[in-house]
Amino acid sequence: MVRPSPLSIAAGLAGGVLNVAVVLALYARGGYPTLESVAGIAVPAFALGFLALFVSAHTRLFAPAIGFLAVLAGTASVELTTPHPEWGTLDGYVIVDGPTHVASYANTWYVWLSLVLVAGLLEFGIRRGYGLGGERLRNLPTVPLSRATLAWFVGGGSSLVGAATVLLVLRAGIRPPVASVAVFAVTAAVVGVPLAALLGRGIVSPAVLFAVLVPYFLTVEVFVATDSPVHILLFGPYAIVLAVAWALEAGIRSRLRGWEGGRFADEEPV
């Protein structure tokens, strides 16, 4: 295991402090009551910022850092350009009228972390497999990946997003809670297909289709917080669409250019 450099740790610390500072500043600006302890807000916020920037600095991948900063900037922009929520109490309970974007962002840190890490895996596959600056990556395996490493990347990435999505729908009050099992299955499938296609065979269309729709659906669930997981369950059919795209791209590239996996399959790239 490669020991992290001081620069990687410093980058992680900077990301963690930045996220905590922005979140707490937006909480204060919006007059959010302290529904959680400050530590309960700050620790997850720090973890998200630290891990995103640490991974980027340690591996030279861009996606984790850019993804994290984009979500943070987007949340801050929306929070600053919408009316403040109005807070009150009813029968001893805190009630709110209006959007609470920064609270939604902070309380669903695990969703953003899982997405930026999967984005990093996809970036790794493209850069390493297609030679797009892959020589500048650090502390990452070469391609072709061993079966164990491929299984770890695909299974780990899909399980991470699946677990994060389950926590998200449970937080939204999914009924019945057992439906979260189906949510995990379909989410893991819709993440696993593009990861397996790209990292195992160099097929890119499932990753593109994944990036177009899946993060958007999860963002809607975070900020709209619907009680129904219907749109999340659509990940199941969409995983089939991604698998069909995999088969079509593989067939077309094999027929037209003789593609059988290139570097991803330990062959000369076409």
PDB file of C-alpha atoms in Angstrom:
ATOM      1  CA  MET A   1       0.000   0.000   0.000  1.00  0.00           C
ATOM      2  CA  VAL A   2       1.407   3.382  -1.036  1.00  0.00           C
ATOM      3  CA  ARG A   3       1.832   5.849   1.788  1.00  0.00           C
ATOM      4  CA  PRO A   4      -0.064   9.106   1.156  1.00  0.00           C
ATOM      5  CA  SER A   5       2.130  12.112   0.484  1.00  0.00           C
ATOM      6  CA  PRO A   6       1.945  15.243   2.647  1.00  0.00           C
ATOM      7  CA  LEU A   7       0.555  17.085  -0.389  1.00  0.00           C
ATOM      8  CA  SER A   8      -2.323  14.608  -0.701  1.00  0.00           C
ATOM      9  CA  ILE A   9      -3.150  14.939   2.985  1.00  0.00           C
ATOM     10  CA  ALA A  10      -2.935  18.730   2.774  1.00  0.00           C
ATOM     11  CA  ALA A  11      -5.288  18.749  -0.213  1.00  0.00           C
ATOM     12  CA  GLY A  12      -7.737  16.588   1.705  1.00  0.00           C
ATOM     13  CA  LEU A  13      -7.581  18.855   4.741  1.00  0.00           C
ATOM     14  CA  ALA A  14      -8.182  21.890   2.536  1.00  0.00           C
ATOM     15  CA  GLY A  15     -11.218  20.227   0.969  1.00  0.00           C
ATOM     16  CA  GLY A  16     -12.636  19.257   4.332  1.00  0.00           C
ATOM     17  CA  VAL A  17     -12.177  22.697   5.842  1.00  0.00           C
ATOM     18  CA  LEU A  18     -13.630  24.366   2.736  1.00  0.00           C
ATOM     19  CA  ASN A  19     -16.755  22.225   2.829  1.00  0.00           C
ATOM     20  CA  VAL A  20     -17.301  22.767   6.547  1.00  0.00           C
ATOM     21  CA  ALA A  21     -16.795  26.518   6.207  1.00  0.00           C
ATOM     22  CA  VAL A  22     -19.238  26.871   3.315  1.00  0.00           C
ATOM     23  CA  VAL A  23     -21.900  24.664   4.902  1.00  0.00           C
ATOM     24  CA  LEU A  24     -21.766  26.394   8.294  1.00  0.00           C
ATOM     25  CA  ALA A  25     -21.729  29.840   6.674  1.00  0.00           C
ATOM     26  CA  LEU A  26     -24.829  29.000   4.637  1.00  0.00           C
ATOM     27  CA  TYR A  27     -26.531  27.548   7.720  1.00  0.00           C
ATOM     28  CA  ALA A  28     -25.861  30.790   9.586  1.00  0.00           C
ATOM     29  CA  ARG A  29     -26.964  32.992   6.680  1.00  0.00           C
ATOM     30  CA  GLY A  30     -30.249  31.129   6.298  1.00  0.00           C
ATOM     31  CA  GLY A  31     -30.986  31.201  10.013  1.00  0.00           C
ATOM     32  CA  TYR A  32     -31.175  27.417  10.166  1.00  0.00           C
ATOM     33  CA  PRO A  33     -31.980  26.226  13.687  1.00  0.00           C
ATOM     34  CA  THR A  34     -29.477  23.781  15.111  1.00  0.00           C
ATOM     35  CA  LEU A  35     -31.511  20.660  14.531  1.00  0.00           C
ATOM     36  CA  GLU A  36     -28.304  18.679  14.711  1.00  0.00           C
ATOM     37  CA  SER A  37     -25.215  19.405  16.741  1.00  0.00           C
ATOM     38  CA  VAL A  38     -22.522  21.424  15.014  1.00  0.00           C
ATOM     39  CA  ALA A  39     -20.331  18.324  15.079  1.00  0.00           C
ATOM     40  CA  GLY A  40     -23.115  16.347  13.426  1.00  0.00           C
ATOM     41  CA  ILE A  41     -23.007  18.794  10.538  1.00  0.00           C
ATOM     42  CA  ALA A  42     -19.279  19.471  10.423  1.00  0.00           C
ATOM     43  CA  VAL A  43     -17.887  15.933  10.642  1.00  0.00           C
ATOM     44  CA  PRO A  44     -19.708  14.513   7.580  1.00  0.00           C
ATOM     45  CA  ALA A  45     -19.046  17.738   5.658  1.00  0.00           C
ATOM     46  CA  PHE A  46     -15.356  17.464   6.470  1.00  0.00           C
ATOM     47  CA  ALA A  47     -15.282  13.792   5.472  1.00  0.00           C
ATOM     48  CA  LEU A  48     -16.801  14.529   2.066  1.00  0.00           C
ATOM     49  CA  GLY A  49     -14.426  17.375   1.256  1.00  0.00           C
ATOM     50  CA  PHE A  50     -11.392  15.568   2.631  1.00  0.00           C
ATOM     51  CA  LEU A  51     -11.957  12.310   0.765  1.00  0.00           C
ATOM     52  CA  ALA A  52     -12.825  13.932  -2.568  1.00  0.00           C
ATOM     53  CA  LEU A  53      -9.718  16.116  -2.704  1.00  0.00           C
ATOM     54  CA  PHE A  54      -7.469  13.520  -1.093  1.00  0.00           C
ATOM     55  CA  VAL A  55      -8.384  10.909  -3.711  1.00  0.00           C
ATOM     56  CA  SER A  56      -7.754  13.382  -6.528  1.00  0.00           C
ATOM     57  CA  ALA A  57      -4.392  14.456  -5.126  1.00  0.00           C
ATOM     58  CA  HIS A  58      -3.313  10.888  -4.347  1.00  0.00           C
ATOM     59  CA  THR A  59      -4.257   9.444  -7.745  1.00  0.00           C
ATOM     60  CA  ARG A  60      -4.128  12.512 -10.049  1.00  0.00           C
ATOM     61  CA  LEU A  61      -7.733  11.870 -11.057  1.00  0.00           C
ATOM     62  CA  PHE A  62      -9.705  15.035 -11.757  1.00  0.00           C
ATOM     63  CA  ALA A  63     -13.275  13.781 -11.394  1.00  0.00           C
ATOM     64  CA  PRO A  64     -13.531  13.431  -7.589  1.00  0.00           C
ATOM     65  CA  ALA A  65     -12.317  16.978  -6.922  1.00  0.00           C
ATOM     66  CA  ILE A  66     -14.210  18.573  -9.805  1.00  0.00           C
ATOM     67  CA  GLY A  67     -17.401  16.702  -8.957  1.00  0.00           C
ATOM     68  CA  PHE A  68     -17.254  17.695  -5.301  1.00  0.00           C
ATOM     69  CA  LEU A  69     -16.485  21.350  -6.055  1.00  0.00           C
ATOM     70  CA  ALA A  70     -19.245  21.489  -8.669  1.00  0.00           C
ATOM     71  CA  VAL A  71     -21.870  20.153  -6.253  1.00  0.00           C
ATOM     72  CA  LEU A  72     -20.687  22.474  -3.485  1.00  0.00           C
ATOM     73  CA  ALA A  73     -20.696  25.502  -5.789  1.00  0.00           C
ATOM     74  CA  GLY A  74     -24.094  24.578  -7.217  1.00  0.00           C
ATOM     75  CA  THR A  75     -25.600  24.192  -3.764  1.00  0.00           C
ATOM     76  CA  ALA A  76     -24.153  27.507  -2.602  1.00  0.00           C
ATOM     77  CA  SER A  77     -25.395  29.264  -5.736  1.00  0.00           C
ATOM     78  CA  VAL A  78     -28.940  27.954  -5.351  1.00  0.00           C
ATOM     79  CA  GLU A  79     -28.965  28.713  -1.632  1.00  0.00           C
ATOM     80  CA  LEU A  80     -27.790  32.273  -2.216  1.00  0.00           C
ATOM     81  CA  THR A  81     -30.252  33.015  -5.017  1.00  0.00           C
ATOM     82  CA  THR A  82     -33.451  31.677  -3.454  1.00  0.00           C
ATOM     83  CA  PRO A  83     -35.493  33.216  -0.614  1.00  0.00           C
ATOM     84  CA  HIS A  84     -34.517  32.259   2.912  1.00  0.00           C
ATOM     85  CA  PRO A  85     -36.633  29.503   4.443  1.00  0.00           C
ATOM     86  CA  GLU A  86     -39.005  30.660   7.171  1.00  0.00           C
ATOM     87  CA  TRP A  87     -38.769  28.749  10.436  1.00  0.00           C
ATOM     88  CA  GLY A  88     -41.350  28.285  13.147  1.00  0.00           C
ATOM     89  CA  THR A  89     -42.653  25.812  15.697  1.00  0.00           C
ATOM     90  CA  LEU A  90     -45.884  23.872  15.983  1.00  0.00           C
ATOM     91  CA  ASP A  91     -46.678  21.745  19.022  1.00  0.00           C
ATOM     92  CA  GLY A  92     -43.006  21.745  19.928  1.00  0.00           C
ATOM     93  CA  TYR A  93     -41.839  20.684  16.462  1.00  0.00           C
ATOM     94  CA  VAL A  94     -39.721  22.834  14.165  1.00  0.00           C
ATOM     95  CA  ILE A  95     -41.478  23.560  10.872  1.00  0.00           C
ATOM     96  CA  VAL A  96     -40.116  25.244   7.773  1.00  0.00           C
ATOM     97  CA  ASP A  97     -41.633  27.012   4.812  1.00  0.00           C
ATOM     98  CA  GLY A  98     -39.326  27.163   1.814  1.00  0.00           C
ATOM     99  CA  PRO A  99     -36.390  25.215   0.379  1.00  0.00           C
ATOM    100  CA  THR A 100     -33.490  24.130   2.578  1.00  0.00           C
ATOM    101  CA  HIS A 101     -30.896  23.350  -0.069  1.00  0.00           C
ATOM    102  CA  VAL A 102     -27.780  23.442   2.074  1.00  0.00           C
ATOM    103  CA  ALA A 103     -29.310  21.135   4.686  1.00  0.00           C
ATOM    104  CA  SER A 104     -30.290  18.684   1.951  1.00  0.00           C
ATOM    105  CA  TYR A 105     -26.743  18.806   0.583  1.00  0.00           C
ATOM    106  CA  ALA A 106     -25.059  18.395   3.960  1.00  0.00           C
ATOM    107  CA  ASN A 107     -27.317  15.602   5.191  1.00  0.00           C
ATOM    108  CA  THR A 108     -26.815  13.512   2.056  1.00  0.00           C
ATOM    109  CA  TRP A 109     -23.014  13.705   1.930  1.00  0.00           C
ATOM    110  CA  TYR A 110     -22.818   9.950   1.319  1.00  0.00           C
ATOM    111  CA  VAL A 111     -24.616  10.325  -2.029  1.00  0.00           C
ATOM    112  CA  TRP A 112     -22.126  12.905  -3.300  1.00  0.00           C
ATOM    113  CA  LEU A 113     -19.168  10.892  -2.027  1.00  0.00           C
ATOM    114  CA  SER A 114     -20.334   7.725  -3.774  1.00  0.00           C
ATOM    115  CA  LEU A 115     -20.950   9.565  -7.048  1.00  0.00           C
ATOM    116  CA  VAL A 116     -17.595  11.344  -7.147  1.00  0.00           C
ATOM    117  CA  LEU A 117     -15.763   8.096  -6.415  1.00  0.00           C
ATOM    118  CA  VAL A 118     -17.596   6.285  -9.214  1.00  0.00           C
ATOM    119  CA  ALA A 119     -16.821   9.221 -11.502  1.00  0.00           C
ATOM    120  CA  GLY A 120     -13.183   8.707 -10.576  1.00  0.00           C
ATOM    121  CA  LEU A 121     -13.373   5.030 -11.541  1.00  0.00           C
ATOM    122  CA  LEU A 122     -14.848   5.930 -14.918  1.00  0.00           C
ATOM    123  CA  GLU A 123     -12.175   8.571 -15.484  1.00  0.00           C
ATOM    124  CA  PHE A 124      -9.515   6.024 -14.553  1.00  0.00           C
ATOM    125  CA  GLY A 125     -10.847   3.572 -17.119  1.00  0.00           C
ATOM    126  CA  ILE A 126     -10.908   6.119 -19.932  1.00  0.00           C
ATOM    127  CA  ARG A 127      -7.538   7.693 -19.205  1.00  0.00           C
ATOM    128  CA  ARG A 128      -5.652   4.487 -18.484  1.00  0.00           C
ATOM    129  CA  GLY A 129      -7.291   2.342 -21.128  1.00  0.00           C
ATOM    130  CA  TYR A 130      -7.272   4.872 -23.962  1.00  0.00           C
ATOM    131  CA  GLY A 131      -3.971   6.532 -23.114  1.00  0.00           C
ATOM    132  CA  LEU A 132      -5.470   9.956 -22.382  1.00  0.00           C
ATOM    133  CA  GLY A 133      -2.916  11.145 -19.879  1.00  0.00           C
ATOM    134  CA  GLY A 134      -2.926   7.783 -18.173  1.00  0.00           C
ATOM    135  CA  GLU A 135       0.819   7.942 -17.588  1.00  0.00           C
ATOM    136  CA  ARG A 136       0.258  10.844 -15.190  1.00  0.00           C
ATOM    137  CA  LEU A 137      -1.985   8.815 -12.901  1.00  0.00           C
ATOM    138  CA  ARG A 138      -0.469   7.636  -9.643  1.00  0.00           C
ATOM    139  CA  ASN A 139      -1.136   4.824  -7.181  1.00  0.00           C
ATOM    140  CA  LEU A 140      -3.580   3.070  -9.508  1.00  0.00           C
ATOM    141  CA  PRO A 141      -3.340  -0.314 -11.250  1.00  0.00           C
ATOM    142  CA  THR A 142      -2.538  -0.756 -14.909  1.00  0.00           C
ATOM    143  CA  VAL A 143      -4.880  -2.289 -17.449  1.00  0.00           C
ATOM    144  CA  PRO A 144      -5.896  -4.958 -18.080  1.00  0.00           C
ATOM    145  CA  LEU A 145      -7.171  -5.288 -14.547  1.00  0.00           C
ATOM    146  CA  SER A 146      -6.933  -8.619 -12.812  1.00  0.00           C
ATOM    147  CA  ARG A 147     -10.240 -10.367 -12.241  1.00  0.00           C
ATOM    148  CA  ALA A 148     -10.011  -9.653  -8.530  1.00  0.00           C
ATOM    149  CA  THR A 149      -9.326  -5.947  -9.069  1.00  0.00           C
ATOM    150  CA  LEU A 150     -12.076  -5.657 -11.668  1.00  0.00           C
ATOM    151  CA  ALA A 151     -14.546  -7.343  -9.320  1.00  0.00           C
ATOM    152  CA  TRP A 152     -13.445  -5.058  -6.481  1.00  0.00           C
ATOM    153  CA  PHE A 153     -13.866  -1.896  -8.558  1.00  0.00           C
ATOM    154  CA  VAL A 154     -17.206  -2.899 -10.084  1.00  0.00           C
ATOM    155  CA  GLY A 155     -18.655  -4.445  -6.939  1.00  0.00           C
ATOM    156  CA  GLY A 156     -17.319  -1.741  -4.662  1.00  0.00           C
ATOM    157  CA  GLY A 157     -18.492   1.151  -6.821  1.00  0.00           C
ATOM    158  CA  SER A 158     -21.956  -0.262  -7.439  1.00  0.00           C
ATOM    159  CA  SER A 159     -22.443  -1.248  -3.796  1.00  0.00           C
ATOM    160  CA  LEU A 160     -21.317   2.172  -2.605  1.00  0.00           C
ATOM    161  CA  VAL A 161     -23.869   4.035  -4.725  1.00  0.00           C
ATOM    162  CA  GLY A 162     -26.495   1.398  -3.939  1.00  0.00           C
ATOM    163  CA  ALA A 163     -26.015   1.787  -0.193  1.00  0.00           C
ATOM    164  CA  ALA A 164     -26.021   5.588  -0.464  1.00  0.00           C
ATOM    165  CA  THR A 165     -29.278   5.497  -2.418  1.00  0.00           C
ATOM    166  CA  VAL A 166     -30.872   3.212   0.166  1.00  0.00           C
ATOM    167  CA  LEU A 167     -29.939   5.654   2.928  1.00  0.00           C
ATOM    168  CA  LEU A 168     -31.366   8.454   0.822  1.00  0.00           C
ATOM    169  CA  VAL A 169     -34.778   6.859   0.268  1.00  0.00           C
ATOM    170  CA  LEU A 170     -34.991   5.704   3.886  1.00  0.00           C
ATOM    171  CA  ARG A 171     -34.332   9.290   4.942  1.00  0.00           C
ATOM    172  CA  ALA A 172     -37.147  10.404   2.636  1.00  0.00           C
ATOM    173  CA  GLY A 173     -39.497   7.946   4.353  1.00  0.00           C
ATOM    174  CA  ILE A 174     -39.899   5.219   1.738  1.00  0.00           C
ATOM    175  CA  ARG A 175     -42.891   2.949   2.382  1.00  0.00           C
ATOM    176  CA  PRO A 176     -42.656   0.091   2.970  1.00  0.00           C
ATOM    177  CA  PRO A 177     -39.021   0.190   4.148  1.00  0.00           C
ATOM    178  CA  VAL A 178     -38.435  -3.281   2.666  1.00  0.00           C
ATOM    179  CA  ALA A 179     -38.676  -1.616  -0.759  1.00  0.00           C
ATOM    180  CA  SER A 180     -35.177  -0.316  -0.057  1.00  0.00           C
ATOM    181  CA  VAL A 181     -33.890  -3.795  -0.962  1.00  0.00           C
ATOM    182  CA  ALA A 182     -35.191  -3.311  -4.494  1.00  0.00           C
ATOM    183  CA  VAL A 183     -33.706   0.185  -4.534  1.00  0.00           C
ATOM    184  CA  PHE A 184     -30.284  -1.234  -3.687  1.00  0.00           C
ATOM    185  CA  ALA A 185     -30.543  -3.930  -6.356  1.00  0.00           C
ATOM    186  CA  VAL A 186     -31.552  -1.652  -9.222  1.00  0.00           C
ATOM    187  CA  THR A 187     -29.064   1.057  -8.245  1.00  0.00           C
ATOM    188  CA  ALA A 188     -26.198  -1.416  -7.991  1.00  0.00           C
ATOM    189  CA  ALA A 189     -27.151  -2.761 -11.414  1.00  0.00           C
ATOM    190  CA  VAL A 190     -27.299   0.639 -13.102  1.00  0.00           C
ATOM    191  CA  VAL A 191     -23.858   1.493 -11.701  1.00  0.00           C
ATOM    192  CA  GLY A 192     -22.302  -1.926 -12.203  1.00  0.00           C
ATOM    193  CA  VAL A 193     -23.095  -2.213 -15.921  1.00  0.00           C
ATOM    194  CA  PRO A 194     -21.142   0.880 -17.070  1.00  0.00           C
ATOM    195  CA  LEU A 195     -18.256   0.106 -14.718  1.00  0.00           C
ATOM    196  CA  ALA A 196     -17.975  -3.467 -15.985  1.00  0.00           C
ATOM    197  CA  ALA A 197     -18.339  -2.397 -19.612  1.00  0.00           C
ATOM    198  CA  LEU A 198     -15.646   0.265 -19.415  1.00  0.00           C
ATOM    199  CA  LEU A 199     -13.141  -1.304 -17.043  1.00  0.00           C
ATOM    200  CA  GLY A 200     -13.511  -4.809 -18.433  1.00  0.00           C
ATOM    201  CA  ARG A 201     -13.877  -4.231 -22.183  1.00  0.00           C
ATOM    202  CA  GLY A 202     -13.352  -0.533 -22.886  1.00  0.00           C
ATOM    203  CA  ILE A 203     -16.983   0.047 -23.902  1.00  0.00           C
ATOM    204  CA  VAL A 204     -17.887   3.693 -23.262  1.00  0.00           C
ATOM    205  CA  SER A 205     -21.549   4.192 -24.259  1.00  0.00           C
ATOM    206  CA  PRO A 206     -23.014   2.789 -20.997  1.00  0.00           C
ATOM    207  CA  ALA A 207     -20.843   5.214 -19.010  1.00  0.00           C
ATOM    208  CA  VAL A 208     -22.070   8.144 -21.106  1.00  0.00           C
ATOM    209  CA  LEU A 209     -25.710   7.136 -20.683  1.00  0.00           C
ATOM    210  CA  PHE A 210     -25.147   6.618 -16.957  1.00  0.00           C
ATOM    211  CA  ALA A 211     -23.679  10.102 -16.562  1.00  0.00           C
ATOM    212  CA  VAL A 212     -26.573  11.688 -18.448  1.00  0.00           C
ATOM    213  CA  LEU A 213     -29.382  10.393 -16.238  1.00  0.00           C
ATOM    214  CA  VAL A 214     -28.430   8.650 -12.990  1.00  0.00           C
ATOM    215  CA  PRO A 215     -26.767  11.581 -11.145  1.00  0.00           C
ATOM    216  CA  TYR A 216     -29.704  13.777 -12.178  1.00  0.00           C
ATOM    217  CA  PHE A 217     -32.248  11.364 -10.694  1.00  0.00           C
ATOM    218  CA  LEU A 218     -30.307  11.195  -7.434  1.00  0.00           C
ATOM    219  CA  THR A 219     -30.020  14.983  -7.302  1.00  0.00           C
ATOM    220  CA  VAL A 220     -33.795  15.260  -7.698  1.00  0.00           C
ATOM    221  CA  GLU A 221     -34.266  12.814  -4.841  1.00  0.00           C
ATOM    222  CA  VAL A 222     -31.895  14.824  -2.633  1.00  0.00           C
ATOM    223  CA  PHE A 223     -33.398  18.250  -3.188  1.00  0.00           C
ATOM    224  CA  VAL A 224     -37.036  17.374  -3.873  1.00  0.00           C
ATOM    225  CA  ALA A 225     -37.194  14.536  -1.320  1.00  0.00           C
ATOM    226  CA  THR A 226     -40.202  12.694  -2.712  1.00  0.00           C
ATOM    227  CA  ASP A 227     -41.817   9.980  -0.628  1.00  0.00           C
ATOM    228  CA  SER A 228     -42.051   7.620  -3.578  1.00  0.00           C
ATOM    229  CA  PRO A 229     -39.050   5.744  -4.982  1.00  0.00           C
ATOM    230  CA  VAL A 230     -40.747   5.174  -8.348  1.00  0.00           C
ATOM    231  CA  HIS A 231     -38.201   7.179 -10.317  1.00  0.00           C
ATOM    232  CA  ILE A 232     -35.356   5.377  -8.510  1.00  0.00           C
ATOM    233  CA  LEU A 233     -36.861   1.995  -9.401  1.00  0.00           C
ATOM    234  CA  LEU A 234     -36.605   3.053 -13.042  1.00  0.00           C
ATOM    235  CA  PHE A 235     -32.888   2.377 -12.627  1.00  0.00           C
ATOM    236  CA  GLY A 236     -33.765  -1.292 -13.181  1.00  0.00           C
ATOM    237  CA  PRO A 237     -35.056  -0.902 -16.755  1.00  0.00           C
ATOM    238  CA  TYR A 238     -32.356   1.675 -17.399  1.00  0.00           C
ATOM    239  CA  ALA A 239     -29.698  -0.869 -16.430  1.00  0.00           C
ATOM    240  CA  ILE A 240     -31.101  -3.076 -19.197  1.00  0.00           C
ATOM    241  CA  VAL A 241     -30.816  -0.144 -21.619  1.00  0.00           C
ATOM    242  CA  LEU A 242     -27.167   0.249 -20.619  1.00  0.00           C
ATOM    243  CA  ALA A 243     -26.547  -3.460 -21.143  1.00  0.00           C
ATOM    244  CA  VAL A 244     -28.099  -3.251 -24.619  1.00  0.00           C
ATOM    245  CA  ALA A 245     -25.904  -0.233 -25.401  1.00  0.00           C
ATOM    246  CA  TRP A 246     -22.891  -2.292 -24.276  1.00  0.00           C
ATOM    247  CA  ALA A 247     -23.806  -5.124 -26.625  1.00  0.00           C
ATOM    248  CA  LEU A 248     -24.487  -2.790 -29.554  1.00  0.00           C
ATOM    249  CA  GLU A 249     -21.249  -0.843 -29.177  1.00  0.00           C
ATOM    250  CA  ALA A 250     -19.228  -4.019 -28.752  1.00  0.00           C
ATOM    251  CA  GLY A 251     -20.799  -5.540 -31.860  1.00  0.00           C
ATOM    252  CA  ILE A 252     -20.349  -2.433 -34.011  1.00  0.00           C
ATOM    253  CA  ARG A 253     -16.746  -1.852 -32.969  1.00  0.00           C
ATOM    254  CA  SER A 254     -15.873  -5.502 -33.429  1.00  0.00           C
ATOM    255  CA  ARG A 255     -17.398  -5.606 -36.902  1.00  0.00           C
ATOM    256  CA  LEU A 256     -16.019  -2.278 -38.145  1.00  0.00           C
ATOM    257  CA  ARG A 257     -12.651  -2.092 -36.423  1.00  0.00           C
ATOM    258  CA  GLY A 258     -11.984  -5.537 -35.031  1.00  0.00           C
ATOM    259  CA  TRP A 259     -12.189  -4.260 -31.458  1.00  0.00           C
ATOM    260  CA  GLU A 260     -11.940  -7.044 -28.909  1.00  0.00           C
ATOM    261  CA  GLY A 261     -11.088  -5.031 -25.839  1.00  0.00           C
ATOM    262  CA  GLY A 262      -7.777  -3.385 -26.737  1.00  0.00           C
ATOM    263  CA  ARG A 263      -5.632  -2.621 -23.702  1.00  0.00           C
ATOM    264  CA  PHE A 264      -8.536  -3.613 -21.472  1.00  0.00           C
ATOM    265  CA  ALA A 265      -8.195  -7.200 -22.700  1.00  0.00           C
ATOM    266  CA  ASP A 266      -4.397  -7.143 -23.022  1.00  0.00           C
ATOM    267  CA  GLU A 267      -4.551  -6.679 -26.766  1.00  0.00           C
ATOM    268  CA  GLU A 268      -3.153  -3.994 -29.019  1.00  0.00           C
ATOM    269  CA  PRO A 269      -5.627  -1.099 -29.143  1.00  0.00           C
ATOM    270  CA  VAL A 270      -7.412  -0.539 -32.430  1.00  0.00           C
TER     271      VAL A 270
END
